[in-house]
XYZ file of C-alpha atoms in Angstrom:
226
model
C 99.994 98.664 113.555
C 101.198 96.643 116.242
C 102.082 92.848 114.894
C 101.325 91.246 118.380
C 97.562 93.169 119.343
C 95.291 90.261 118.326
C 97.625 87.922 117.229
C 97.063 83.960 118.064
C 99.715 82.604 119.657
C 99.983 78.917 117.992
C 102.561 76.661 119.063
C 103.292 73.984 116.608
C 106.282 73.524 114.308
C 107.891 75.027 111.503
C 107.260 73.624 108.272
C 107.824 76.477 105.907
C 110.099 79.744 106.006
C 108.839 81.900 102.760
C 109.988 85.514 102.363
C 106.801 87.663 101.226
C 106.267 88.642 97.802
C 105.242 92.271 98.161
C 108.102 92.638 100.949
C 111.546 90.939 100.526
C 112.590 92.525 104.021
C 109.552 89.889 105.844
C 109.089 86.088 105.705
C 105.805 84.131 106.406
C 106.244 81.646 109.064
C 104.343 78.436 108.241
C 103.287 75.803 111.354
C 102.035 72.570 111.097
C 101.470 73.341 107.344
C 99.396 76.487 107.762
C 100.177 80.055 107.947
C 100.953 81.745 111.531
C 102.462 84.821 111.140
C 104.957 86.966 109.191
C 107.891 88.479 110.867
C 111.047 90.664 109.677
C 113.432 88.461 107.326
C 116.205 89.873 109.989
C 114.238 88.023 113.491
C 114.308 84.380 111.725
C 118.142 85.130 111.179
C 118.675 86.228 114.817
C 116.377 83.711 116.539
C 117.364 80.863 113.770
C 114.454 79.882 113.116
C 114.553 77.037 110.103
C 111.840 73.888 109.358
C 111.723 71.387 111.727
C 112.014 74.326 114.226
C 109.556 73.302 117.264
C 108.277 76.818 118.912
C 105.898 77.261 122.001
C 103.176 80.040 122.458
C 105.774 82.150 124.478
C 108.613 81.747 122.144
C 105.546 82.912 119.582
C 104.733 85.743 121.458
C 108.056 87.241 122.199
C 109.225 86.722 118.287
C 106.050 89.120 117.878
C 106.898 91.593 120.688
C 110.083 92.145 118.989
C 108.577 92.681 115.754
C 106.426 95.174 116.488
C 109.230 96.889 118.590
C 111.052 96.836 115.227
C 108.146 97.824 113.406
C 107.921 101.250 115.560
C 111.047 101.788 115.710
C 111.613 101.960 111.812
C 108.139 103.659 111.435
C 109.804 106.407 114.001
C 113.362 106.674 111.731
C 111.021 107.390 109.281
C 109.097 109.647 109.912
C 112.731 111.395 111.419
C 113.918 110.922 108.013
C 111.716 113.890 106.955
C 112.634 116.338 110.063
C 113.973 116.448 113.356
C 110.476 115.484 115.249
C 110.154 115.882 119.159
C 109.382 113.170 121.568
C 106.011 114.253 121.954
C 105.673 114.139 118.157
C 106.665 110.839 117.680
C 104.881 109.250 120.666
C 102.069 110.641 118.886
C 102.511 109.034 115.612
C 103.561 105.655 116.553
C 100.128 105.592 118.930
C 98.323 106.865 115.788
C 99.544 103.849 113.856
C 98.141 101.368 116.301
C 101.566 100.731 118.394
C 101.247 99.670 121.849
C 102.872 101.574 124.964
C 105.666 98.830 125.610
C 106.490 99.146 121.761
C 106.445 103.240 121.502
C 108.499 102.960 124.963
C 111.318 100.149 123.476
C 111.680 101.761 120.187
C 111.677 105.850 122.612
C 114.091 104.431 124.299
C 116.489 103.090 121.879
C 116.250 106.219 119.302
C 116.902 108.605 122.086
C 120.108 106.920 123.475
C 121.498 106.726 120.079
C 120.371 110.325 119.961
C 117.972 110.556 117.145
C 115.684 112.382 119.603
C 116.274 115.148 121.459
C 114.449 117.431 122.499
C 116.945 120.301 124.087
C 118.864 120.284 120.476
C 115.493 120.322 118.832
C 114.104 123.507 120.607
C 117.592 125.214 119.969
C 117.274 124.527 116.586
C 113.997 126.066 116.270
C 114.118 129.126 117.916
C 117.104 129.919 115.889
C 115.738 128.973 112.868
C 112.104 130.530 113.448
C 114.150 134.038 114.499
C 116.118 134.515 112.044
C 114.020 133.304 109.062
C 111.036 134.646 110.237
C 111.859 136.960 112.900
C 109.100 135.198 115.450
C 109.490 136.749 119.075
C 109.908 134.917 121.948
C 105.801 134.488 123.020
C 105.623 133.016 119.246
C 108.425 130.338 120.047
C 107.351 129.614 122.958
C 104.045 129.063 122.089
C 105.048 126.507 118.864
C 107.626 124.722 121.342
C 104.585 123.972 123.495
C 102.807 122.840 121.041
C 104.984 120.680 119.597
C 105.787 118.662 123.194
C 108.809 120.362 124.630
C 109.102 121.646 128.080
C 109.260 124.597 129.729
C 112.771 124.506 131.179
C 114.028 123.282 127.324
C 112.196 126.044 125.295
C 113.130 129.014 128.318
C 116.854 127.843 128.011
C 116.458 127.545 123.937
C 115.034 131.342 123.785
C 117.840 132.379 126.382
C 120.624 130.618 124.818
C 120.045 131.457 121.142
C 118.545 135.010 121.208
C 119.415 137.730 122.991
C 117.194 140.622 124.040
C 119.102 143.066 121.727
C 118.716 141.331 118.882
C 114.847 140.388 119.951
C 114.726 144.216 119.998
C 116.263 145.014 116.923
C 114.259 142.926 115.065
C 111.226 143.782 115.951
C 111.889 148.160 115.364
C 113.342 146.803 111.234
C 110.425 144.912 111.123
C 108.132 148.072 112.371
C 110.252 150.591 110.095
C 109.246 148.055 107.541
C 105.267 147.712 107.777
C 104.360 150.810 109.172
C 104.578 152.270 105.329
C 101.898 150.347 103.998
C 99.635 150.800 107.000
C 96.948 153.952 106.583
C 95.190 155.885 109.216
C 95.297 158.534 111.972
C 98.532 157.716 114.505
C 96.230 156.087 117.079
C 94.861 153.527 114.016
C 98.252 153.010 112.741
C 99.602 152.109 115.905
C 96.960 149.687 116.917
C 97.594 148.237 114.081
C 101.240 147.910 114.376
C 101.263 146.354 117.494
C 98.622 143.969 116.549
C 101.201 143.103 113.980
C 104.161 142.628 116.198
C 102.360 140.540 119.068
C 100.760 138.074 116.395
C 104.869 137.864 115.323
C 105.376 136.809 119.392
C 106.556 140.158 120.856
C 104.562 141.001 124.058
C 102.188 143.998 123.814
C 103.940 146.346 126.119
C 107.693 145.447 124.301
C 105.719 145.871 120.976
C 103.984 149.030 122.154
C 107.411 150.512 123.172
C 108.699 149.954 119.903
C 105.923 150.829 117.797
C 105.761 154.536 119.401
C 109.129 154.645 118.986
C 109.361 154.437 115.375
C 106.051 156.290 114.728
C 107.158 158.798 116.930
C 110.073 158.866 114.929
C 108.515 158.644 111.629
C 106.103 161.606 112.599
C 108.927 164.183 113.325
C 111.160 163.908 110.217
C 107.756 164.431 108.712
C 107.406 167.590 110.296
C 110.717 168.407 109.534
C 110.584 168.480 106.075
């Protein structure tokens, strides 16, 4: 949550600098002998704060601007830590944890510059990874990109640059070849239910028709053959 949103902003001086039991990393800033705030161990360092220390209201307020840009910032490596995330995706989480805009925007900013977000690498990534793991077809990528925050122009140039239409193609026919064995019914049943099959995977109906005749065209002649 963000350390400044209903904060008082006393003015006073320092009379006590005590590092927090539960969190070695923070230190509770004492004025006029009673608690104001607690801030990250690394702020009193950088803004040398020590007793005797006089601060006003805005010196107060800014040490708790930067603490909660900090604060989101870390909360945003962290939650990176697990998976590359989109912008979209973190926005979402900081704001979900109470952060403020100017926060979510500092600590944005910062992570994306060093290049901890990205959301052109990110959609790459995916499409790549959702094709050949789970053979997904474009509509399918496409449709998770979107959902997940990136644009239009980076998940068109993602599909484009890391799948071709060959291999979009051969996929889906193995992947036909593969299920149409343990579907049952008359040729018009099967083949409903093959394409059914292929557009929930994210092939278009009238690629995955064209393949699915194909193959149970196919399938139906060496049939008739032997």
């Amino acid at each position: 949550m963000s350390t400044a949103k209903g904060s008082s902003f006393r003015a006073g001086t320092i009379t006590a600098l005590s590092p927090q039991v539960k969190n070695r990393a923070r230190t509770s800033v004492f004025i006029d002998g009673e608690y104001a705030f607690g801030i990250l161990t690394d702020l009193v360092v950088q803004n040398k704060l020590h007793v005797g220390k006089e601060l006003n209201e805005t010196e107060v307020s800014i040490l708790l601007q930067d603490e909660g840009m900090l604060r989101a910032k870390s909360k945003a490596l962290g939650y990176l830590a697990y998976a590359p995330r989109t912008a979209y995706q973190i926005r979402t989480r900081l704001r979900e944890r109470g952060f403020s805009d100017h926060e979510i925007d500092h600590a944005m900013g910062d992570l994306t510059d060093l290049g901890y977000i990205d959301d052109r690498k990110y959609a790459m990534e995916y499409a790549t990874a959702r094709f050949n793991h789970k053979g997904y077809g474009p509509e399918r990528i496409r449709r998770e990109l979107a959902a997940d925050g990136v644009s239009h122009d980076n998940i068109s140039e993602a599909i484009k640059a890391t799948i071709n239409p060959e291999a979009f193609a051969a996929r889906a026919k193995s992947m036909v070849e593969r299920f149409q064995t343990r579907v049952r019914g008359t040729f018009p049943e099967r083949k409903k239910k093959l394409i059914a099959y292929l557009t929930r995977r994210g092939y278009g109906y009238i690629m995955a028709s064209e393949f699915v005749q194909e193959v149970l065209s196919r399938s139906e002649s060496s049939k008739n053959r032997t």
